[in-house]
Coordinates of C-alpha atoms and ligand atoms in Angstrom, one line a residue:
M14 CA 0.0 0.0 0.0
V15 CA 1.4 3.4 -0.9
N16 CA 0.1 6.0 1.4
N17 CA 0.1 9.5 -0.1
P18 CA -1.3 11.9 2.5
N19 CA -3.6 14.6 1.6
E20 CA -1.8 18.0 1.3
N21 CA -4.2 19.8 3.4
S22 CA -4.7 17.5 6.4
F23 CA -1.4 15.9 7.3
C24 CA -2.5 12.5 8.4
S25 CA -5.6 12.1 6.3
A26 CA -8.4 9.7 7.2
K27 CA -9.9 7.6 4.4
E28 CA -13.6 8.3 3.9
I29 CA -16.4 6.5 2.1
L30 CA -18.9 8.6 0.2
I31 CA -22.4 7.0 0.0
C32 CA -25.5 8.1 -1.8
N33 CA -28.5 7.8 0.5
K34 CA -32.1 7.1 -0.5
S35 CA -33.0 10.8 -0.5
G36 CA -30.3 11.4 -3.1
G37 CA -27.9 13.2 -0.8
L38 CA -24.3 12.3 -0.2
Q39 CA -23.1 11.0 3.2
R40 CA -19.5 10.7 4.4
I41 CA -18.5 7.7 6.4
D42 CA -15.2 8.2 8.3
E43 CA -12.8 5.3 8.7
K44 CA -13.1 5.6 12.4
C45 CA -16.8 4.8 12.1
S46 CA -17.9 1.2 12.7
Y47 CA -19.8 1.1 9.4
S48 CA -16.7 1.8 7.4
D49 CA -15.5 -1.9 7.4
P50 CA -18.7 -3.5 6.2
L51 CA -19.2 -0.8 3.6
H52 CA -15.7 -1.1 2.3
Y53 CA -15.4 -4.9 2.5
V54 CA -18.9 -5.9 1.5
L55 CA -17.9 -9.4 0.5
M56 CA -16.1 -10.1 3.8
F57 CA -18.8 -8.6 6.1
F58 CA -21.9 -9.5 4.0
R59 CA -24.0 -9.6 7.1
G60 CA -23.1 -6.0 7.9
E61 CA -21.0 -6.8 10.9
Q62 CA -19.7 -3.6 12.4
G63 CA -16.0 -3.0 12.7
W64 CA -14.0 -0.9 15.2
K65 CA -15.0 2.6 15.9
Y66 CA -13.5 5.5 17.8
N67 CA -14.5 5.2 21.6
F68 CA -15.2 1.5 21.2
Y69 CA -16.5 -0.2 24.5
P70 CA -15.2 -3.6 25.4
L71 CA -16.8 -6.4 23.5
K72 CA -19.0 -8.9 25.3
N73 CA -17.4 -12.1 24.0
I74 CA -20.5 -13.8 22.8
A75 CA -19.4 -14.6 19.3
S76 CA -21.9 -17.1 18.2
K77 CA -20.4 -20.6 18.5
K78 CA -23.2 -22.0 16.4
Q79 CA -22.8 -19.6 13.6
N80 CA -19.0 -19.6 13.8
V81 CA -18.9 -15.9 12.8
N82 CA -17.3 -12.9 14.5
I83 CA -20.4 -11.2 15.8
C84 CA -19.5 -9.1 18.8
F85 CA -21.7 -6.8 20.9
E86 CA -20.7 -3.7 22.7
T87 CA -21.3 -3.4 26.4
E88 CA -22.5 0.1 27.2
P89 CA -20.9 1.2 30.5
E90 CA -23.4 2.1 33.2
N91 CA -22.9 4.6 35.9
Q92 CA -19.1 4.9 35.4
D93 CA -17.1 8.1 35.5
E94 CA -15.4 9.4 32.4
D95 CA -11.8 8.3 33.3
E96 CA -13.0 4.8 34.0
I97 CA -14.8 4.6 30.7
N98 CA -11.7 6.0 28.8
S99 CA -9.4 3.4 30.3
K100 CA -11.8 0.7 29.1
F101 CA -11.9 1.7 25.5
V102 CA -10.7 -0.9 23.0
T103 CA -8.0 0.4 20.9
A104 CA -7.8 -0.2 17.1
T105 CA -4.7 -2.4 17.6
Q106 CA -6.4 -4.5 20.3
Y107 CA -9.5 -4.9 18.1
Y108 CA -7.8 -5.9 14.9
S109 CA -5.3 -8.2 16.6
Y110 CA -8.4 -9.9 18.0
Q111 CA -10.1 -9.9 14.6
L112 CA -7.1 -11.4 12.7
Q113 CA -6.6 -14.4 15.0
D114 CA -7.0 -17.7 13.2
R115 CA -10.0 -19.3 14.8
L116 CA -11.9 -22.5 14.2
G117 CA -14.3 -21.7 11.4
G118 CA -12.9 -18.2 11.0
F119 CA -13.2 -17.2 7.4
I120 CA -11.8 -13.8 6.7
S121 CA -8.4 -15.3 6.1
N122 CA -9.9 -17.1 3.1
Y123 CA -10.3 -13.9 1.1
G124 CA -6.9 -14.1 -0.5
R125 CA -5.7 -10.7 -1.8
L126 CA -8.7 -8.9 -0.3
F127 CA -7.6 -10.2 3.1
H128 CA -4.1 -8.7 2.5
Q129 CA -5.6 -5.4 1.6
Y130 CA -7.9 -5.5 4.7
I131 CA -4.8 -6.0 6.9
V132 CA -2.8 -3.2 5.3
E133 CA -5.7 -0.8 5.5
Q134 CA -6.4 -1.6 9.1
Y135 CA -2.8 -1.0 10.0
A136 CA -2.8 2.3 8.1
K137 CA -5.8 3.3 10.2
I138 CA -3.9 2.5 13.4
E139 CA -0.8 4.2 12.2
T140 CA -2.7 7.3 11.1
S141 CA -4.3 7.7 14.6
R142 CA -0.9 7.2 16.2
L143 CA 0.7 9.9 14.0
N144 CA -2.3 12.2 14.6
Y145 CA -1.7 11.8 18.3
I146 CA 1.9 12.9 17.9
L147 CA 1.0 15.7 15.6
F148 CA -1.7 17.2 17.8
N149 CA 0.3 16.7 21.0
Q150 CA 3.6 18.2 19.9
K151 CA 3.4 20.9 22.5
S152 CA 2.5 18.7 25.4
L153 CA 5.0 15.8 25.0
R154 CA 7.9 16.6 27.4
A155 CA 11.0 15.1 29.0
D156 CA 13.1 16.5 31.8
L157 CA 15.3 15.5 34.7
Y158 CA 13.4 14.0 37.6
K159 CA 14.9 16.6 40.0
N160 CA 13.8 19.5 37.8
E161 CA 10.2 18.4 38.0
Y162 CA 8.8 20.8 40.6
K163 CA 5.4 22.4 40.4
P164 CA 4.4 25.0 43.0
K165 CA 1.1 24.2 44.6
D166 CA -0.3 27.5 45.8
L167 CA 0.1 31.2 44.9
S168 CA 2.6 32.0 47.6
Q169 CA 4.9 29.3 46.3
I170 CA 4.5 30.7 42.7
N171 CA 5.4 34.2 44.0
G172 CA 8.4 32.7 45.7
I173 CA 9.7 31.5 42.4
V174 CA 8.4 33.9 39.8
S175 CA 9.1 37.5 40.4
A176 CA 8.5 40.2 37.8
E177 CA 10.9 42.6 39.6
L178 CA 14.3 43.6 38.4
P179 CA 16.9 43.0 41.2
E180 CA 18.5 46.1 42.6
Q181 CA 21.5 46.9 40.4
V182 CA 23.9 48.2 43.1
S183 CA 23.2 45.6 45.8
F184 CA 22.8 42.6 43.5
P185 CA 25.0 43.3 40.4
Q186 CA 25.3 39.6 39.5
T187 CA 21.6 38.8 39.8
Y188 CA 20.7 42.0 38.0
K189 CA 23.0 41.1 35.1
T190 CA 21.7 37.5 34.9
V191 CA 18.0 38.7 34.9
K192 CA 18.8 41.3 32.3
A193 CA 20.7 38.9 30.1
C194 CA 18.4 35.9 30.4
M195 CA 14.9 37.1 31.2
M196 CA 14.5 40.3 29.3
H197 CA 14.3 39.9 25.6
G198 CA 12.6 41.2 22.6
H199 CA 10.5 39.3 20.1
D200 CA 10.7 35.5 20.0
K201 CA 12.0 34.2 16.8
I202 CA 10.4 31.6 14.5
T203 CA 11.9 29.7 11.6
L204 CA 9.8 29.0 8.6
S205 CA 10.8 27.3 5.4
L206 CA 9.2 28.3 2.1
E207 CA 8.7 25.5 -0.3
N208 CA 8.2 26.1 -4.1
P209 CA 6.9 29.6 -3.7
N210 CA 6.4 29.8 -7.5
E211 CA 3.7 27.2 -7.5
F212 CA 1.2 29.6 -6.0
N213 CA -0.7 31.5 -8.6
N214 CA -2.8 34.1 -7.0
S215 CA -1.7 36.7 -4.6
E216 CA -3.7 35.3 -1.7
E217 CA -2.0 32.0 -1.9
Q218 CA 1.4 33.6 -2.3
N219 CA 1.0 34.9 1.2
Q220 CA 0.6 31.4 2.6
I221 CA 3.7 29.8 4.0
K222 CA 3.8 26.0 4.0
E223 CA 4.9 24.5 7.2
V224 CA 7.3 21.6 6.9
I225 CA 6.2 18.8 9.2
E226 CA 8.4 15.8 10.0
I227 CA 5.3 13.6 10.3
T228 CA 4.2 14.3 6.8
R229 CA 7.6 13.5 5.5
F230 CA 7.6 10.2 7.4
Q231 CA 4.2 9.3 6.1
S232 CA 4.5 10.3 2.5
E233 CA 5.1 7.6 0.0
R234 CA 5.7 5.0 2.6
Y235 CA 5.3 1.4 1.5
V236 CA 3.6 -1.0 4.0
S237 CA 3.1 -4.7 3.0
A238 CA 0.6 -7.1 4.4
C239 CA 3.3 -9.1 6.3
E240 CA 4.6 -5.9 8.0
S241 CA 1.1 -4.8 8.8
C242 CA 0.3 -8.1 10.4
F243 CA 3.5 -8.0 12.4
R244 CA 2.8 -4.5 13.6
I245 CA -0.8 -5.2 14.5
F246 CA 0.2 -8.2 16.6
R247 CA 3.0 -6.0 18.0
Y248 CA 5.7 -8.6 17.2
N249 CA 9.3 -7.5 17.2
L250 CA 10.4 -6.6 13.7
S251 CA 13.9 -7.5 14.4
G252 CA 15.5 -10.0 16.8
Q253 CA 18.8 -10.0 18.6
Y254 CA 20.8 -12.9 20.0
P255 CA 22.2 -13.0 22.6
T256 CA 20.0 -10.6 24.4
T257 CA 21.9 -7.4 25.4
V258 CA 20.6 -5.3 28.3
R259 CA 21.8 -1.7 28.8
L260 CA 21.7 -0.6 32.4
S261 CA 20.9 2.9 33.3
I262 CA 23.3 5.1 35.3
H263 CA 22.4 8.4 36.8
L264 CA 23.0 10.5 39.9
E265 CA 20.4 10.7 42.6
N266 CA 17.1 12.1 41.2
Q267 CA 18.7 12.9 37.9
Q268 CA 16.9 10.3 35.8
M269 CA 15.0 11.4 32.8
C270 CA 11.2 11.4 33.0
Y271 CA 8.7 11.7 30.2
F272 CA 5.4 13.3 30.6
D273 CA 2.5 15.3 29.2
Q274 CA 2.5 18.9 30.2
N275 CA -1.0 18.5 31.6
N276 CA 0.0 15.6 33.8
D277 CA -0.3 16.0 37.5
I278 CA 3.3 16.5 38.8
S279 CA 3.1 14.0 41.7
E280 CA 1.8 11.4 39.3
V281 CA 4.6 12.0 36.9
L282 CA 7.2 11.8 39.7
S283 CA 5.7 8.5 41.1
K284 CA 5.5 7.0 37.6
N285 CA 9.1 7.9 36.8
E286 CA 10.6 7.2 40.2
E287 CA 11.9 3.7 39.6
T288 CA 14.8 3.2 37.2
Q289 CA 17.0 0.0 36.8
L290 CA 19.5 1.5 39.2
T291 CA 17.1 2.5 42.0
A292 CA 15.3 -0.8 41.5
F293 CA 18.7 -2.5 42.0
F294 CA 19.0 -0.8 45.4
K295 CA 15.5 -1.9 46.3
L296 CA 16.3 -5.4 45.2
N297 CA 19.4 -5.5 47.4
S298 CA 17.3 -4.6 50.4
N299 CA 14.6 -7.2 49.7
N300 CA 16.4 -10.1 48.1
F301 CA 19.5 -11.4 49.8
K302 CA 20.5 -13.4 46.6
A303 CA 21.0 -10.1 44.8
N304 CA 23.6 -9.1 47.4
D305 CA 26.1 -11.5 45.8
L306 CA 25.8 -9.9 42.4
F307 CA 27.3 -6.8 40.8
Y308 CA 24.9 -4.4 39.1
Y309 CA 25.9 -5.7 35.6
E310 CA 25.2 -9.3 36.7
I311 CA 21.6 -8.6 37.7
P312 CA 20.0 -9.1 34.2
K313 CA 21.3 -12.7 34.2
H314 CA 19.3 -13.6 37.3
F315 CA 16.4 -11.0 37.2
S316 CA 14.4 -9.7 34.4
W317 CA 13.4 -6.0 34.1
D318 CA 9.6 -6.0 34.1
N319 CA 7.2 -3.3 34.9
R320 CA 9.8 -1.1 36.5
S321 CA 11.2 -3.7 38.9
W322 CA 13.6 -6.6 38.8
K323 CA 11.7 -9.9 38.9
P324 CA 13.6 -13.2 39.6
R325 CA 14.2 -15.5 36.6
K326 CA 13.2 -19.1 37.0
K327 CA 16.5 -20.1 35.6
A328 CA 19.6 -17.9 35.4
N329 CA 20.2 -16.9 31.8
T330 CA 24.0 -16.8 31.5
R331 CA 23.9 -15.8 27.8
I332 CA 22.6 -12.3 28.4
I333 CA 25.1 -9.6 27.9
S334 CA 24.6 -6.6 30.1
R335 CA 26.4 -3.3 30.1
I336 CA 26.2 -0.2 32.1
Y337 CA 25.9 2.9 29.8
F338 CA 29.3 4.5 29.0
V339 CA 30.1 7.7 30.9
H340 CA 32.8 10.0 29.8
P341 CA 35.5 10.7 32.4
T342 CA 34.9 14.4 32.2
D343 CA 31.5 13.7 33.8
H344 CA 33.3 13.3 37.1
E345 CA 30.6 12.2 39.5
R346 CA 28.8 9.8 37.2
Y347 CA 32.1 8.3 36.0
A348 CA 33.1 7.6 39.6
L349 CA 29.6 6.2 40.4
R350 CA 30.0 3.8 37.4
L351 CA 33.4 2.7 38.7
L352 CA 32.0 2.1 42.1
L353 CA 29.1 0.1 40.7
L354 CA 31.5 -2.1 38.8
K355 CA 33.3 -3.0 42.1
R356 CA 30.6 -3.1 44.8
K357 CA 27.9 -5.6 45.6
G358 CA 24.9 -5.4 47.8
V359 CA 24.6 -1.5 47.8
K360 CA 21.2 -0.4 48.9
S361 CA 21.3 3.4 48.2
F362 CA 23.3 6.2 46.7
K363 CA 24.6 6.9 50.2
D364 CA 25.7 3.3 50.5
I365 CA 27.8 3.5 47.4
K366 CA 29.7 6.5 48.7
T367 CA 30.4 4.8 52.0
V368 CA 33.7 3.1 52.2
D369 CA 34.9 1.3 55.3
G370 CA 32.1 2.8 57.3
H371 CA 33.0 6.4 56.3
E372 CA 30.5 8.2 54.1
Y373 CA 32.3 10.4 51.6
S374 CA 30.8 13.6 50.3
S375 CA 31.1 12.6 46.6
F376 CA 31.3 9.5 44.5
R377 CA 34.7 10.7 43.4
D378 CA 36.0 10.8 46.9
G379 CA 34.5 7.3 47.5
A380 CA 36.2 5.9 44.3
H381 CA 39.4 7.6 45.3
A382 CA 39.3 6.0 48.8
L383 CA 38.8 2.6 47.2
G384 CA 41.8 3.2 44.9
L385 CA 39.7 3.2 41.7
I386 CA 40.8 6.7 40.7
E387 CA 44.4 7.6 40.8
D388 CA 45.3 10.4 43.2
D389 CA 46.5 13.7 42.0
R390 CA 50.2 13.2 42.7
E391 CA 51.1 13.2 39.0
A392 CA 49.2 16.5 38.4
E393 CA 50.7 18.0 41.5
K394 CA 54.2 17.0 40.4
S395 CA 53.7 18.6 36.9
L396 CA 52.5 21.8 38.4
E397 CA 55.3 21.9 41.0
E398 CA 57.8 21.5 38.2
A399 CA 56.1 24.1 36.0
C400 CA 56.2 26.6 38.9
H401 CA 60.0 26.4 38.9
L402 CA 60.3 26.6 35.1
I403 CA 57.5 28.9 34.0
T404 CA 57.8 32.5 34.9
D405 CA 54.7 33.7 33.0
C406 CA 51.7 33.1 35.3
N407 CA 49.3 33.2 32.4
Q408 CA 51.1 30.1 30.9
L409 CA 50.9 28.5 34.4
R410 CA 47.1 29.1 34.5
E411 CA 46.9 27.6 31.0
L412 CA 48.7 24.5 32.1
F413 CA 46.4 24.3 35.2
V414 CA 43.4 24.3 32.8
I415 CA 44.9 21.7 30.6
I416 CA 45.5 19.5 33.6
I417 CA 42.0 19.8 35.0
L418 CA 40.4 19.2 31.7
N419 CA 42.5 16.4 30.4
C420 CA 44.0 14.5 33.4
Q421 CA 40.8 14.3 35.4
P422 CA 42.3 15.1 38.9
A423 CA 40.3 13.7 41.7
N424 CA 40.1 16.9 43.7
I425 CA 40.3 20.1 41.6
K426 CA 39.7 22.3 44.5
S427 CA 42.6 21.0 46.6
L428 CA 44.8 21.3 43.5
L429 CA 43.8 24.9 43.2
D430 CA 44.3 25.5 46.9
K431 CA 47.8 24.1 46.7
F432 CA 48.9 26.3 43.7
K433 CA 46.7 29.4 44.0
D434 CA 49.7 31.5 45.2
N435 CA 51.8 30.6 42.2
L436 CA 48.8 31.0 39.8
S437 CA 48.0 34.5 41.0
F438 CA 51.6 35.8 41.6
D439 CA 51.4 38.3 38.7
I440 CA 48.1 39.7 40.1
L441 CA 49.8 40.3 43.5
L442 CA 52.7 42.1 41.8
E443 CA 50.2 44.4 40.0
K444 CA 48.5 45.2 43.3
K445 CA 51.8 45.7 45.1
K446 CA 52.5 48.6 42.7
I447 CA 49.5 50.4 44.3
D448 CA 49.9 49.1 47.8
S449 CA 53.4 47.7 48.7
N450 CA 52.0 45.9 51.8
R451 CA 49.4 44.0 49.8
K452 CA 49.4 40.3 50.6
Y453 CA 47.5 37.4 49.0
D454 CA 43.8 37.6 49.8
E455 CA 40.4 36.3 48.5
I456 CA 40.1 39.2 46.0
I457 CA 43.4 38.3 44.4
Y458 CA 42.4 34.6 44.2
S459 CA 39.1 35.6 42.7
L460 CA 40.8 37.7 40.0
C461 CA 43.0 34.6 39.3
L462 CA 39.9 32.4 39.0
K463 CA 38.4 34.9 36.5
K464 CA 41.6 34.6 34.4
I465 CA 41.4 30.8 34.7
N466 CA 37.8 31.0 33.5
V467 CA 39.0 32.7 30.3
H468 CA 41.2 29.7 29.5
L469 CA 38.4 27.3 30.4
Y470 CA 36.1 29.2 28.2
K471 CA 38.4 28.6 25.2
N472 CA 37.9 24.9 25.8
G473 CA 34.2 25.1 26.0
K474 CA 34.1 25.0 29.9
T475 CA 33.4 27.4 32.7
L476 CA 34.3 27.7 36.4
Q477 CA 30.8 26.3 37.0
S478 CA 31.3 23.2 34.9
V479 CA 34.5 22.3 36.7
E480 CA 32.9 23.0 40.0
L481 CA 35.1 25.9 41.0
L482 CA 32.5 28.6 40.9
D483 CA 32.0 28.5 44.7
C484 CA 35.7 29.3 45.2
L485 CA 35.0 32.7 43.6
V486 CA 34.5 35.0 46.6
D487 CA 34.4 38.3 44.8
D488 CA 32.1 37.8 41.9
H489 CA 31.9 41.5 41.2
D490 CA 32.0 42.2 37.4
F491 CA 32.0 38.4 36.8
D492 CA 29.3 37.7 34.3
L493 CA 28.7 34.0 33.8
H494 CA 26.7 34.5 30.7
S495 CA 28.7 37.0 28.7
N496 CA 30.7 35.7 25.7
L497 CA 34.3 35.6 26.9
L498 CA 35.5 34.7 23.4
I499 CA 34.4 38.2 22.2
K500 CA 35.9 39.8 25.3
D501 CA 39.1 37.9 24.6
V502 CA 39.5 39.1 21.0
L503 CA 38.8 42.7 22.1
N504 CA 41.3 42.4 25.0
F505 CA 44.1 44.5 23.4
N506 CA 45.7 47.7 24.6
I507 CA 44.2 50.3 22.3
T508 CA 46.9 52.9 23.0
N509 CA 49.7 50.5 22.1
L510 CA 47.8 49.4 19.0
K511 CA 47.3 53.0 17.8
K512 CA 51.0 53.7 18.3
E513 CA 52.0 50.6 16.4
F514 CA 49.7 51.5 13.6
N515 CA 51.0 55.1 13.4
D516 CA 54.5 53.8 13.3
N517 CA 53.9 51.2 10.6
I518 CA 51.6 53.2 8.3
G519 CA 54.3 55.7 7.4
K520 CA 56.7 52.9 6.6
L521 CA 54.5 51.0 4.1
N522 CA 55.9 51.0 0.5
T523 CA 53.7 51.6 -2.6
D524 CA 52.5 48.1 -3.0
Q525 CA 51.8 47.7 0.7
I526 CA 49.9 51.0 0.7
F527 CA 47.9 49.9 -2.3
A528 CA 46.9 46.6 -0.6
F529 CA 46.3 48.3 2.7
N530 CA 44.0 51.0 1.2
S531 CA 42.0 48.4 -0.9
I532 CA 41.3 46.3 2.2
I533 CA 40.5 49.1 4.6
K534 CA 38.3 50.8 1.9
R535 CA 36.3 47.6 1.6
L536 CA 36.0 47.2 5.3
N537 CA 34.6 50.7 5.8
N538 CA 32.2 50.5 3.0
E539 CA 29.1 49.2 4.8
Q540 CA 26.9 49.4 1.7
E541 CA 28.8 46.6 -0.1
T542 CA 27.7 43.5 1.6
G543 CA 28.8 39.9 0.9
Q544 CA 32.0 38.1 1.3
I545 CA 35.2 39.3 -0.3
I546 CA 38.6 37.7 -0.3
F547 CA 41.9 39.4 -0.8
F548 CA 45.0 37.4 -1.6
I549 CA 48.4 38.9 -1.0
D550 CA 51.3 37.2 -2.7
G551 CA 55.0 38.1 -2.8
P552 CA 58.5 36.5 -2.4
G553 CA 59.7 35.7 1.1
G554 CA 60.7 38.7 3.3
T555 CA 58.9 41.3 1.2
G556 CA 56.7 42.5 4.0
K557 CA 53.4 40.5 3.9
T558 CA 53.4 39.8 7.6
F559 CA 54.3 43.5 8.2
L560 CA 51.2 44.5 6.2
Y561 CA 48.9 42.0 8.1
K562 CA 50.1 43.4 11.4
T563 CA 49.4 47.0 10.2
I564 CA 45.9 46.0 9.1
L565 CA 45.3 44.1 12.4
A566 CA 46.5 47.1 14.4
K567 CA 44.2 49.4 12.5
V568 CA 41.1 47.3 12.9
R569 CA 41.7 46.4 16.6
S570 CA 42.6 50.0 17.5
E571 CA 39.1 50.9 16.4
S572 CA 37.6 48.3 18.9
S573 CA 36.5 46.1 16.0
I574 CA 37.1 42.4 15.9
A575 CA 39.8 40.9 13.7
L576 CA 40.5 37.2 13.8
A577 CA 44.1 36.4 12.8
V578 CA 44.5 32.8 11.6
A579 CA 47.1 30.8 9.8
S580 CA 47.4 27.3 8.4
S581 CA 50.2 26.3 10.7
G582 CA 51.0 26.9 14.4
I583 CA 54.4 28.5 13.5
A584 CA 52.8 30.9 11.0
A585 CA 50.1 31.7 13.6
L586 CA 52.7 32.8 16.1
L587 CA 53.9 35.5 13.8
L588 CA 50.5 37.3 14.0
P589 CA 49.4 39.1 17.2
G590 CA 46.5 37.1 18.7
G591 CA 47.0 34.5 15.9
R592 CA 45.5 31.0 16.1
T593 CA 45.5 28.1 13.6
A594 CA 42.5 28.1 11.3
H595 CA 41.7 24.6 12.5
S596 CA 41.5 25.7 16.1
R597 CA 39.7 28.9 15.6
F598 CA 37.0 27.7 13.2
K599 CA 36.9 24.1 14.5
I600 CA 37.7 22.6 11.2
P601 CA 37.7 18.8 11.3
I602 CA 41.1 17.2 10.7
S603 CA 40.0 14.7 8.1
I604 CA 37.9 16.5 5.6
Q605 CA 35.2 14.9 3.3
S606 CA 33.0 16.7 0.8
T607 CA 30.2 16.7 3.5
S608 CA 32.4 18.0 6.4
T609 CA 31.4 21.1 8.2
C610 CA 33.0 23.1 11.0
H611 CA 31.9 22.0 14.5
V612 CA 30.3 25.3 15.3
S613 CA 26.6 25.3 16.3
L614 CA 24.5 28.3 15.4
Q615 CA 23.8 29.2 19.1
S616 CA 27.4 28.8 20.3
N617 CA 29.7 31.5 21.5
E618 CA 32.0 30.9 18.6
A619 CA 29.1 31.6 16.1
E620 CA 28.3 34.8 17.9
L621 CA 32.0 35.8 17.7
F622 CA 32.2 35.0 13.9
K623 CA 29.0 37.0 13.3
K624 CA 30.5 40.1 15.0
A625 CA 33.9 39.8 13.4
Ligands
LIG714 N1 57.5 48.7 4.8 C1 58.4 48.2 5.6 N2 59.2 49.1 6.4 C2 60.0 48.6 7.3 N3 60.3 47.3 7.5 C3 59.6 46.4 6.8 C4 58.6 46.8 5.8 N4 58.0 45.7 5.3 C5 58.7 44.7 5.9 N5 59.6 45.1 6.8 C6 60.4 44.2 7.6 O1 61.0 43.2 6.7 C7 61.1 42.0 7.4 C8 60.4 40.9 6.6 O2 59.1 41.3 6.5 P1 57.9 40.2 6.7 O3 58.3 39.2 7.7 O4 56.6 41.0 6.8 O5 57.9 39.5 5.3 P2 57.1 38.3 4.7 O6 56.8 38.6 3.3 O7 55.9 38.1 5.6 O8 58.1 37.1 4.8 P3 57.8 35.6 4.7 O9 57.1 35.3 3.4 O10 59.2 34.9 4.7 O11 57.0 35.3 5.9 C9 60.5 42.2 8.8 O12 61.5 42.4 9.7 C10 59.7 43.5 8.6 O13 59.6 44.2 9.8

């Protein structure tokens, strides 16, 4: 069956048009019980009614004598609406009942007509499923379990939602956050215009056709009788041997839960409460046999059924079970996974963190105590050595960031504590110029953390993501949401740049002047839009780099953004603020014809490129 949905209604219902005795036309929808006998007159020659929308349970009094599928509906009496709704027979249930091979059953004898019947019934089921998805797009939701919180009364709502702007002087940080994140102009929508030329009159030209994934999925889809049968009976379309079970892993109350926006929140929470991991804890408390098993061994002896582990009659040793992979940069979950691989009989999250009777504050500390994570001696040694060799504190901070991002130290905070004096030495020297008695204090450390944040930012991380934000005591002028990449490329000394430009401009020779003028003229001409590329060529040592530096100094001295990139690291070093093109534009190393730069439209990099 080839399903070509109607252009106007996305998941179209098939209708039968009949001419009644008075000569008028009557439409019979496919969700109506008369649709089947009217369409398949040969199969249902007695006029037996088929499934209809809001179908009540069938009283199973199919006549044994007649050997035909005659079923009667039982009308519910004195029941409330919810109870009635839960009792409706779905189309899938009805047709899987109808297609069963029974003694004396005859619809399977209709050959190709029977095939058509199966396919059409499946199309009916599929259409209602797609319609449900289509009409409930706004209400289908997923979120972390812990984020699901709904205030119950007005006072709670007022406690959370406040239409006031925080006071700018007393709460500068909150003021900035509210201003940046909660005050905005018009919302944006994205529309795609398909074949605008096909509209003829002006009224139609104004219509914009919405592109809907469901229509694309449904259009020109081929469904055979075999597939329809399989789907109606809800058989698996593919099999796998041996069975593989993937075990969930999440921190406490951080499991994903799925819900409809109109659901009652307590209901959503109770429905999504149990995961394989939390059920494993429960199992350990209730079933002593489970205490001898690791988490990954559970599926061999217990089956995951209806959100709980049920004992298997016989252990199935062929099952392969794996805990989901967790990247080491996700520190806490990674440590939890390590602990679960080594510990049996744990009954709670608290239990996992407890090693030798001592409850650790984090899974990382617990894993460290068990010797599952290496201690930070290597990282400390590297930093100690660097403190003796490196005199530039900025380079030391860069090394610190490389270590915390790539070597996964167990305790970043203690590493910072140990080396914070070395990391902020240049800041202390600066302060000493104003006050010679100045000593290390929290303000100096906070300034150092802000500088560390700049390096983190270049690697797509922030103080918050490496859990160092609470070490920041003085968060004055620290804006968590501003784009540090832009700040970084504007962070030049304008006076020095102006001086450099004035010195260089007078030295340029005729060719350099020609190139300089052409480029700057194009930059200043705002009317000429579109991309333009200049290519400067010349033998070695003829002043190309000198010209680039002059152009960079000119643009940057006017507080505009100029991104200097080169194809190699050595060439990039020759340009002030230079980076390799691969690093700046996130160009993939191996390039295919379909490769694109790894920069998403909403990222800080994208914002920077737009401003440049
Ligand atoms: N107009 C100029 N006035 C004074 N010095 C200049 C001028 N142009 C270039 N120079 C100097 O000449 C030297 C070589 O210039 P530069 O490095 O810019 O050349 P290049 O073409 O980039 O060389 P290569 O292709 O080898 O990288 C530099 O020391 C630079 O300062």
